[in-house]
Amino acid sequence: HTDVTKYLSFKAVDGSYVFVQGKVQKVPATPMEALKSPLMGIFEKRRAGKFFSYVQEYDEKDPKTHDGMDLRRVTTKDLIAKFGLKEDTIDFIGHAVALHCNDNHLHQPAYDTVMRMKLYAESLARFQGGSPYIYPLYGLGELPQAFARLSAVYGGTYMLNKPECKVEFDEEGKVSGVTSEGETAKCKKVVCDPSYLTNKVRKIGRVARAIAIMSHPIPNTNDSQSVQVILPQKQLGRKSDMYVFCCSYSHNVAPKGKFIAFVSTDAETDNPQTELQPGIDLLGPVDELFFDIYDRYEPVNEPTLDNCFISTSYDATTHFDTTVVDVLNMYKLIT
């Protein structure tokens, strides 16, 4: 949409996996894959295949595809009950295909979950890798890099590595500029993360994260050079999901033969190392392991009054679905 992709290259992520009953399994996303999946018994496969077919054929404008259900009224739980799916199947569909972060979706209208499942299947078909995910070559740092180039084309100026940026306000409390090193850049709007305006945000949680450097791919993922594994909360007896993402030299983010894995989750205790253990256990031997824990914030200001547009801190997800939604919402507010 922005043509920013002229300045960077994406490559599909090799695999999409889910942790169910103590094992890492490939996420089936089509009726064909459901039939082959060891995640389900033979009868469950048939039921899941029928459910996937219903989702694939569903078209809001065509009542023939609705099977007599209004998905904006029927809850996800009721829709799934109609197909008689088991608990573990419901778990991987909700968390590893629809990418919900908790189980609240079961009691909300099914429309959102069905649309998320359709997006997963369409993405899978579009990139023809083993997963619906793409990741930039040379890593996520390429995204701001590419936007910097695009910005320059349209006359934007980047001032990098500026220390201690202070946001200035006029008498009415509206933003008027940003000061650093004795210089003030005047402006009418400021877009920033929570660290710049700590008095306009509130803490909403903490994320625990481990970064591992390894010399091999994650075991049981078909030797994938890059892979996303989701560990649904129920499978771990937790209140929130855990995420594992691994990338390597195939995305030009590490030297040949090296792999980098991230394990992250919402911190529920003061001991992140113990909490992250189920994800770390999936990695096999690790050359080097780093732990990190950080607070999450969300804005509480009214942008129409102060012209400050503040993002929400990154959450524990490794597929950036929530970040994209946040960016789009901010874009709408700003424009």
mmCIF file of C-alpha atoms in Angstrom:
data_model
loop_
_atom_site.group_PDB
_atom_site.id
_atom_site.type_symbol
_atom_site.label_atom_id
_atom_site.label_comp_id
_atom_site.label_asym_id
_atom_site.label_seq_id
_atom_site.Cartn_x
_atom_site.Cartn_y
_atom_site.Cartn_z
ATOM 1 C CA HIS A 1 0.000 0.000 0.000
ATOM 2 C CA THR A 2 2.811 2.458 0.828
ATOM 3 C CA ASP A 3 5.269 1.029 -1.758
ATOM 4 C CA VAL A 4 7.753 0.700 1.099
ATOM 5 C CA THR A 5 8.350 -2.858 -0.158
ATOM 6 C CA LYS A 6 10.462 -1.412 -3.009
ATOM 7 C CA TYR A 7 13.135 -0.855 -0.369
ATOM 8 C CA LEU A 8 13.067 -4.215 1.398
ATOM 9 C CA SER A 9 12.603 -7.905 0.687
ATOM 10 C CA PHE A 10 10.437 -10.336 2.607
ATOM 11 C CA LYS A 11 10.900 -14.080 2.723
ATOM 12 C CA ALA A 12 8.299 -16.567 3.928
ATOM 13 C CA VAL A 13 8.809 -18.230 7.321
ATOM 14 C CA ASP A 14 9.266 -21.985 6.804
ATOM 15 C CA GLY A 15 6.945 -23.392 9.435
ATOM 16 C CA SER A 16 3.972 -22.714 11.697
ATOM 17 C CA TYR A 17 3.713 -25.038 14.706
ATOM 18 C CA VAL A 18 1.682 -25.455 17.873
ATOM 19 C CA PHE A 19 2.456 -27.122 21.211
ATOM 20 C CA VAL A 20 -0.291 -29.624 22.100
ATOM 21 C CA GLN A 21 -0.211 -32.485 24.628
ATOM 22 C CA GLY A 22 3.492 -31.961 25.283
ATOM 23 C CA LYS A 23 4.540 -32.133 21.611
ATOM 24 C CA VAL A 24 5.356 -29.663 18.834
ATOM 25 C CA GLN A 25 3.015 -30.273 15.875
ATOM 26 C CA LYS A 26 2.553 -28.580 12.494
ATOM 27 C CA VAL A 27 -0.543 -26.365 12.342
ATOM 28 C CA PRO A 28 -2.974 -27.734 9.751
ATOM 29 C CA ALA A 29 -4.708 -24.835 7.998
ATOM 30 C CA THR A 30 -6.524 -26.503 5.107
ATOM 31 C CA PRO A 31 -8.934 -29.466 4.920
ATOM 32 C CA MET A 32 -6.131 -31.477 3.203
ATOM 33 C CA GLU A 33 -3.594 -30.764 5.954
ATOM 34 C CA ALA A 34 -6.183 -31.535 8.617
ATOM 35 C CA LEU A 35 -6.555 -35.033 7.148
ATOM 36 C CA LYS A 36 -2.799 -35.693 7.487
ATOM 37 C CA SER A 37 -2.302 -34.098 10.897
ATOM 38 C CA PRO A 38 -1.203 -36.283 13.840
ATOM 39 C CA LEU A 39 -2.913 -33.716 16.097
ATOM 40 C CA MET A 40 -6.262 -35.466 15.668
ATOM 41 C CA GLY A 41 -7.780 -38.910 15.487
ATOM 42 C CA ILE A 42 -9.567 -40.082 12.329
ATOM 43 C CA PHE A 43 -13.092 -38.940 13.332
ATOM 44 C CA GLU A 44 -11.861 -35.620 14.683
ATOM 45 C CA LYS A 45 -10.066 -35.043 11.346
ATOM 46 C CA ARG A 46 -13.351 -35.366 9.486
ATOM 47 C CA ARG A 47 -15.072 -32.924 11.822
ATOM 48 C CA ALA A 48 -12.162 -30.461 11.603
ATOM 49 C CA GLY A 49 -12.085 -30.813 7.806
ATOM 50 C CA LYS A 50 -15.789 -29.916 7.664
ATOM 51 C CA PHE A 51 -15.210 -26.908 9.916
ATOM 52 C CA PHE A 52 -12.263 -25.667 7.782
ATOM 53 C CA SER A 53 -14.386 -26.111 4.637
ATOM 54 C CA TYR A 54 -17.212 -24.082 6.219
ATOM 55 C CA VAL A 55 -14.749 -21.294 7.091
ATOM 56 C CA GLN A 56 -13.152 -21.306 3.626
ATOM 57 C CA GLU A 57 -16.517 -21.109 1.875
ATOM 58 C CA TYR A 58 -18.051 -18.546 4.252
ATOM 59 C CA ASP A 59 -18.949 -15.289 2.509
ATOM 60 C CA GLU A 60 -20.790 -12.645 4.517
ATOM 61 C CA LYS A 61 -22.681 -11.446 1.420
ATOM 62 C CA ASP A 62 -23.902 -14.921 0.443
ATOM 63 C CA PRO A 63 -26.436 -16.349 2.966
ATOM 64 C CA LYS A 64 -26.155 -19.795 1.287
ATOM 65 C CA THR A 65 -22.706 -20.154 2.893
ATOM 66 C CA HIS A 66 -23.946 -19.245 6.403
ATOM 67 C CA ASP A 67 -25.591 -22.562 7.228
ATOM 68 C CA GLY A 68 -28.420 -20.648 8.923
ATOM 69 C CA MET A 69 -26.094 -18.892 11.417
ATOM 70 C CA ASP A 70 -25.536 -15.180 11.950
ATOM 71 C CA LEU A 71 -21.845 -15.115 12.871
ATOM 72 C CA ARG A 72 -22.160 -11.618 14.314
ATOM 73 C CA ARG A 73 -24.531 -13.082 16.933
ATOM 74 C CA VAL A 74 -23.447 -16.702 17.375
ATOM 75 C CA THR A 75 -20.447 -17.083 19.710
ATOM 76 C CA THR A 76 -17.304 -18.920 18.597
ATOM 77 C CA LYS A 77 -18.049 -21.570 21.212
ATOM 78 C CA ASP A 78 -21.531 -22.241 19.761
ATOM 79 C CA LEU A 79 -20.231 -22.327 16.186
ATOM 80 C CA ILE A 80 -17.517 -24.852 17.092
ATOM 81 C CA ALA A 81 -20.031 -26.916 19.120
ATOM 82 C CA LYS A 82 -22.054 -27.351 15.922
ATOM 83 C CA PHE A 83 -19.078 -29.217 14.429
ATOM 84 C CA GLY A 84 -18.452 -31.184 17.651
ATOM 85 C CA LEU A 85 -14.718 -30.439 17.912
ATOM 86 C CA LYS A 86 -12.619 -31.512 20.894
ATOM 87 C CA GLU A 87 -10.883 -29.266 23.431
ATOM 88 C CA ASP A 88 -7.337 -29.616 21.968
ATOM 89 C CA THR A 89 -8.606 -28.906 18.442
ATOM 90 C CA ILE A 90 -10.468 -25.802 19.650
ATOM 91 C CA ASP A 91 -7.242 -24.768 21.379
ATOM 92 C CA PHE A 92 -4.966 -24.895 18.343
ATOM 93 C CA ILE A 93 -7.587 -23.334 16.020
ATOM 94 C CA GLY A 94 -8.161 -20.392 18.396
ATOM 95 C CA HIS A 95 -4.514 -19.762 19.300
ATOM 96 C CA ALA A 96 -2.393 -21.009 16.396
ATOM 97 C CA VAL A 97 -4.687 -20.272 13.414
ATOM 98 C CA ALA A 98 -6.920 -17.384 14.551
ATOM 99 C CA LEU A 99 -3.986 -16.076 16.670
ATOM 100 C CA HIS A 100 -6.075 -15.074 19.694
ATOM 101 C CA CYS A 101 -3.935 -14.342 22.771
ATOM 102 C CA ASN A 102 -6.422 -15.799 25.305
ATOM 103 C CA ASP A 103 -9.739 -17.674 25.436
ATOM 104 C CA ASN A 104 -12.084 -14.641 25.560
ATOM 105 C CA HIS A 105 -12.890 -15.132 21.865
ATOM 106 C CA LEU A 106 -14.923 -18.260 22.709
ATOM 107 C CA HIS A 107 -17.625 -16.070 24.263
ATOM 108 C CA GLN A 108 -17.567 -13.366 21.574
ATOM 109 C CA PRO A 109 -19.253 -13.353 18.133
ATOM 110 C CA ALA A 110 -17.692 -15.962 15.832
ATOM 111 C CA TYR A 111 -17.333 -13.535 12.901
ATOM 112 C CA ASP A 112 -13.934 -12.218 14.076
ATOM 113 C CA THR A 113 -12.485 -15.726 14.556
ATOM 114 C CA VAL A 114 -13.738 -16.907 11.148
ATOM 115 C CA MET A 115 -12.215 -13.826 9.459
ATOM 116 C CA ARG A 116 -8.889 -14.444 11.244
ATOM 117 C CA MET A 117 -8.922 -18.077 10.084
ATOM 118 C CA LYS A 118 -9.625 -16.965 6.505
ATOM 119 C CA LEU A 119 -6.721 -14.502 6.669
ATOM 120 C CA TYR A 120 -4.426 -17.327 7.855
ATOM 121 C CA ALA A 121 -5.464 -19.601 4.973
ATOM 122 C CA GLU A 122 -5.232 -16.816 2.356
ATOM 123 C CA SER A 123 -1.754 -15.832 3.583
ATOM 124 C CA LEU A 124 -0.670 -19.457 3.435
ATOM 125 C CA ALA A 125 -1.864 -19.702 -0.185
ATOM 126 C CA ARG A 126 -0.279 -16.401 -1.193
ATOM 127 C CA PHE A 127 3.296 -17.037 -0.075
ATOM 128 C CA GLN A 128 3.403 -20.782 -0.702
ATOM 129 C CA GLY A 129 5.951 -21.292 2.060
ATOM 130 C CA GLY A 130 5.158 -23.649 4.911
ATOM 131 C CA SER A 131 3.524 -20.870 6.923
ATOM 132 C CA PRO A 132 1.372 -17.731 6.545
ATOM 133 C CA TYR A 133 4.141 -15.535 7.995
ATOM 134 C CA ILE A 134 6.738 -13.410 6.238
ATOM 135 C CA TYR A 135 9.856 -11.861 7.781
ATOM 136 C CA PRO A 136 12.160 -9.203 6.283
ATOM 137 C CA LEU A 137 15.590 -10.230 5.010
ATOM 138 C CA TYR A 138 18.239 -8.722 7.352
ATOM 139 C CA GLY A 139 15.690 -8.588 10.184
ATOM 140 C CA LEU A 140 13.069 -6.183 11.509
ATOM 141 C CA GLY A 141 15.510 -3.233 11.524
ATOM 142 C CA GLU A 142 14.952 -3.097 7.756
ATOM 143 C CA LEU A 143 11.381 -1.832 8.292
ATOM 144 C CA PRO A 144 12.291 1.560 9.822
ATOM 145 C CA GLN A 145 15.239 1.701 7.386
ATOM 146 C CA ALA A 146 12.914 1.314 4.394
ATOM 147 C CA PHE A 147 10.464 3.897 5.757
ATOM 148 C CA ALA A 148 13.377 6.317 6.284
ATOM 149 C CA ARG A 149 14.219 6.034 2.575
ATOM 150 C CA LEU A 150 10.577 6.467 1.586
ATOM 151 C CA SER A 151 10.261 9.445 3.927
ATOM 152 C CA ALA A 152 13.296 11.103 2.300
ATOM 153 C CA VAL A 153 11.610 10.769 -1.106
ATOM 154 C CA TYR A 154 8.694 12.827 0.285
ATOM 155 C CA GLY A 155 10.926 15.438 1.960
ATOM 156 C CA GLY A 156 11.026 14.028 5.499
ATOM 157 C CA THR A 157 14.065 14.674 7.739
ATOM 158 C CA TYR A 158 15.479 12.046 10.103
ATOM 159 C CA MET A 159 17.537 13.129 13.127
ATOM 160 C CA LEU A 160 18.868 9.920 14.618
ATOM 161 C CA ASN A 161 20.259 9.128 18.050
ATOM 162 C CA LYS A 162 19.033 12.361 19.663
ATOM 163 C CA PRO A 163 19.461 12.233 23.465
ATOM 164 C CA GLU A 164 16.785 13.230 26.011
ATOM 165 C CA CYS A 165 13.930 14.361 23.792
ATOM 166 C CA LYS A 166 11.514 16.554 25.752
ATOM 167 C CA VAL A 167 8.022 17.160 24.371
ATOM 168 C CA GLU A 168 6.972 20.831 24.668
ATOM 169 C CA PHE A 169 3.368 22.050 25.161
ATOM 170 C CA ASP A 170 1.645 25.438 24.687
ATOM 171 C CA GLU A 171 -0.693 27.138 27.217
ATOM 172 C CA GLU A 172 -3.683 25.088 26.008
ATOM 173 C CA GLY A 173 -1.838 21.827 26.662
ATOM 174 C CA LYS A 174 -1.392 21.105 22.944
ATOM 175 C CA VAL A 175 1.960 19.818 21.707
ATOM 176 C CA SER A 176 4.204 22.548 20.222
ATOM 177 C CA GLY A 177 7.567 20.884 19.643
ATOM 178 C CA VAL A 178 10.328 18.554 20.774
ATOM 179 C CA THR A 179 13.567 19.768 22.383
ATOM 180 C CA SER A 180 16.927 17.960 22.346
ATOM 181 C CA GLU A 181 20.441 19.315 22.863
ATOM 182 C CA GLY A 182 19.093 22.882 23.186
ATOM 183 C CA GLU A 183 17.308 22.812 19.803
ATOM 184 C CA THR A 184 13.531 22.672 19.422
ATOM 185 C CA ALA A 185 11.846 21.131 16.397
ATOM 186 C CA LYS A 186 8.415 22.803 16.174
ATOM 187 C CA CYS A 187 5.440 20.624 15.311
ATOM 188 C CA LYS A 188 1.665 20.282 15.540
ATOM 189 C CA LYS A 189 1.562 16.553 16.305
ATOM 190 C CA VAL A 190 3.870 14.104 18.053
ATOM 191 C CA VAL A 191 3.882 10.344 17.475
ATOM 192 C CA CYS A 192 5.907 8.406 20.036
ATOM 193 C CA ASP A 193 6.181 5.337 22.213
ATOM 194 C CA PRO A 194 5.225 5.427 25.938
ATOM 195 C CA SER A 195 8.781 6.171 27.170
ATOM 196 C CA TYR A 196 8.604 9.786 25.898
ATOM 197 C CA LEU A 197 5.404 10.766 27.732
ATOM 198 C CA THR A 198 5.357 8.765 30.952
ATOM 199 C CA ASN A 199 2.630 10.974 32.503
ATOM 200 C CA LYS A 200 0.179 10.123 29.689
ATOM 201 C CA VAL A 201 0.359 6.309 29.923
ATOM 202 C CA ARG A 202 -0.490 3.559 32.405
ATOM 203 C CA LYS A 203 1.193 0.230 33.089
ATOM 204 C CA ILE A 204 -0.776 -2.777 31.828
ATOM 205 C CA GLY A 205 1.596 -5.668 32.456
ATOM 206 C CA ARG A 206 5.068 -7.077 31.885
ATOM 207 C CA VAL A 207 6.656 -9.231 29.209
ATOM 208 C CA ALA A 208 9.277 -11.887 29.973
ATOM 209 C CA ARG A 209 11.600 -12.743 27.126
ATOM 210 C CA ALA A 210 14.539 -15.033 26.443
ATOM 211 C CA ILE A 211 16.852 -14.757 23.440
ATOM 212 C CA ALA A 212 18.814 -17.873 22.520
ATOM 213 C CA ILE A 213 21.714 -18.291 20.107
ATOM 214 C CA MET A 214 21.942 -21.846 18.763
ATOM 215 C CA SER A 215 23.828 -23.889 16.178
ATOM 216 C CA HIS A 216 20.836 -25.949 14.992
ATOM 217 C CA PRO A 217 17.147 -25.509 14.078
ATOM 218 C CA ILE A 218 14.443 -26.118 16.714
ATOM 219 C CA PRO A 219 13.957 -29.911 17.062
ATOM 220 C CA ASN A 220 10.717 -31.500 15.706
ATOM 221 C CA THR A 221 10.098 -28.647 13.225
ATOM 222 C CA ASN A 222 11.204 -30.531 10.119
ATOM 223 C CA ASP A 223 14.602 -28.733 10.203
ATOM 224 C CA SER A 224 12.905 -25.390 9.466
ATOM 225 C CA GLN A 225 15.366 -22.503 9.008
ATOM 226 C CA SER A 226 12.697 -20.173 10.376
ATOM 227 C CA VAL A 227 9.646 -21.110 12.404
ATOM 228 C CA GLN A 228 6.926 -19.831 14.715
ATOM 229 C CA VAL A 229 5.670 -22.059 17.555
ATOM 230 C CA ILE A 230 2.663 -21.087 19.685
ATOM 231 C CA LEU A 231 2.172 -22.668 23.117
ATOM 232 C CA PRO A 232 -1.507 -22.132 24.049
ATOM 233 C CA GLN A 233 -2.102 -21.127 27.698
ATOM 234 C CA LYS A 234 -4.223 -24.186 28.530
ATOM 235 C CA GLN A 235 -1.468 -26.572 27.435
ATOM 236 C CA LEU A 236 0.859 -24.939 29.997
ATOM 237 C CA GLY A 237 -1.712 -24.259 32.731
ATOM 238 C CA ARG A 238 -1.128 -20.511 32.342
ATOM 239 C CA LYS A 239 -3.270 -17.410 31.893
ATOM 240 C CA SER A 240 -1.499 -16.379 28.682
ATOM 241 C CA ASP A 241 0.079 -17.971 25.621
ATOM 242 C CA MET A 242 3.819 -18.382 25.073
ATOM 243 C CA TYR A 243 5.492 -17.685 21.732
ATOM 244 C CA VAL A 244 8.675 -19.043 20.173
ATOM 245 C CA PHE A 245 10.113 -17.575 16.973
ATOM 246 C CA CYS A 246 13.321 -18.760 15.364
ATOM 247 C CA CYS A 247 15.184 -17.238 12.434
ATOM 248 C CA SER A 248 18.631 -17.866 10.994
ATOM 249 C CA TYR A 249 21.120 -17.217 8.216
ATOM 250 C CA SER A 250 18.324 -17.940 5.689
ATOM 251 C CA HIS A 251 16.854 -14.496 6.548
ATOM 252 C CA ASN A 252 20.371 -12.969 6.738
ATOM 253 C CA VAL A 253 20.094 -12.258 10.463
ATOM 254 C CA ALA A 254 22.891 -14.585 11.631
ATOM 255 C CA PRO A 255 26.117 -16.121 10.279
ATOM 256 C CA LYS A 256 25.825 -19.406 8.368
ATOM 257 C CA GLY A 257 24.904 -22.296 10.639
ATOM 258 C CA LYS A 258 23.602 -20.066 13.462
ATOM 259 C CA PHE A 259 20.004 -19.702 14.655
ATOM 260 C CA ILE A 260 18.389 -17.067 16.882
ATOM 261 C CA ALA A 261 15.287 -17.992 18.881
ATOM 262 C CA PHE A 262 13.012 -15.743 20.937
ATOM 263 C CA VAL A 263 10.761 -17.085 23.682
ATOM 264 C CA SER A 264 8.249 -14.616 25.132
ATOM 265 C CA THR A 265 5.139 -14.494 27.282
ATOM 266 C CA ASP A 266 3.241 -12.188 29.631
ATOM 267 C CA ALA A 267 5.031 -12.320 32.985
ATOM 268 C CA GLU A 268 2.703 -13.788 35.615
ATOM 269 C CA THR A 269 5.323 -14.092 38.381
ATOM 270 C CA ASP A 270 8.560 -12.350 39.389
ATOM 271 C CA ASN A 271 10.648 -15.196 38.027
ATOM 272 C CA PRO A 272 10.743 -14.952 34.215
ATOM 273 C CA GLN A 273 13.386 -17.669 33.833
ATOM 274 C CA THR A 274 11.140 -20.309 35.401
ATOM 275 C CA GLU A 275 8.083 -19.064 33.502
ATOM 276 C CA LEU A 276 9.820 -19.283 30.119
ATOM 277 C CA GLN A 277 11.157 -22.802 30.772
ATOM 278 C CA PRO A 278 8.457 -24.680 28.757
ATOM 279 C CA GLY A 279 9.443 -22.664 25.656
ATOM 280 C CA ILE A 280 13.190 -22.921 26.312
ATOM 281 C CA ASP A 281 12.835 -26.704 26.713
ATOM 282 C CA LEU A 282 11.719 -26.922 23.065
ATOM 283 C CA LEU A 283 14.951 -25.353 21.771
ATOM 284 C CA GLY A 284 17.389 -28.191 22.410
ATOM 285 C CA PRO A 285 21.041 -27.319 23.239
ATOM 286 C CA VAL A 286 21.630 -23.544 23.422
ATOM 287 C CA ASP A 287 25.025 -21.799 22.903
ATOM 288 C CA GLU A 288 24.057 -18.611 24.729
ATOM 289 C CA LEU A 289 20.907 -17.491 26.566
ATOM 290 C CA PHE A 290 19.809 -13.963 27.567
ATOM 291 C CA PHE A 291 16.828 -12.972 29.737
ATOM 292 C CA ASP A 292 14.915 -9.725 29.665
ATOM 293 C CA ILE A 293 11.769 -8.451 31.399
ATOM 294 C CA TYR A 294 10.053 -5.163 30.584
ATOM 295 C CA ASP A 295 6.922 -3.233 31.560
ATOM 296 C CA ARG A 296 4.086 -2.660 29.088
ATOM 297 C CA TYR A 297 2.190 0.622 28.846
ATOM 298 C CA GLU A 298 -0.831 1.940 26.976
ATOM 299 C CA PRO A 299 -1.834 5.596 26.392
ATOM 300 C CA VAL A 300 -4.498 7.221 28.594
ATOM 301 C CA ASN A 301 -4.415 10.687 26.985
ATOM 302 C CA GLU A 302 -7.028 12.198 24.649
ATOM 303 C CA PRO A 303 -5.187 12.852 21.331
ATOM 304 C CA THR A 304 -7.828 15.333 20.137
ATOM 305 C CA LEU A 305 -6.891 17.591 23.090
ATOM 306 C CA ASP A 306 -3.083 17.353 23.182
ATOM 307 C CA ASN A 307 -2.180 16.073 19.657
ATOM 308 C CA CYS A 308 0.022 13.338 21.175
ATOM 309 C CA PHE A 309 -0.320 9.947 19.513
ATOM 310 C CA ILE A 310 1.245 7.257 21.692
ATOM 311 C CA SER A 311 1.691 3.627 20.721
ATOM 312 C CA THR A 312 1.034 0.715 23.065
ATOM 313 C CA SER A 313 4.184 -1.169 24.179
ATOM 314 C CA TYR A 314 5.037 -4.372 22.299
ATOM 315 C CA ASP A 315 3.274 -7.389 23.781
ATOM 316 C CA ALA A 316 4.617 -10.940 23.997
ATOM 317 C CA THR A 317 3.448 -12.042 20.527
ATOM 318 C CA THR A 318 6.185 -12.720 17.973
ATOM 319 C CA HIS A 319 3.989 -12.385 14.876
ATOM 320 C CA PHE A 320 3.229 -8.639 15.305
ATOM 321 C CA ASP A 321 -0.492 -9.012 14.627
ATOM 322 C CA THR A 322 -1.375 -6.756 17.590
ATOM 323 C CA THR A 323 1.305 -4.223 16.598
ATOM 324 C CA VAL A 324 -0.141 -3.888 13.089
ATOM 325 C CA VAL A 325 -3.624 -3.289 14.549
ATOM 326 C CA ASP A 326 -2.192 -0.628 16.885
ATOM 327 C CA VAL A 327 -0.378 1.111 13.984
ATOM 328 C CA LEU A 328 -3.517 1.145 11.829
ATOM 329 C CA ASN A 329 -5.603 2.553 14.693
ATOM 330 C CA MET A 330 -3.024 5.292 15.321
ATOM 331 C CA TYR A 331 -2.902 6.098 11.610
ATOM 332 C CA LYS A 332 -6.687 6.572 11.575
ATOM 333 C CA LEU A 333 -6.538 8.827 14.662
ATOM 334 C CA ILE A 334 -3.689 10.935 13.226
ATOM 335 C CA THR A 335 -5.310 11.401 9.819
#
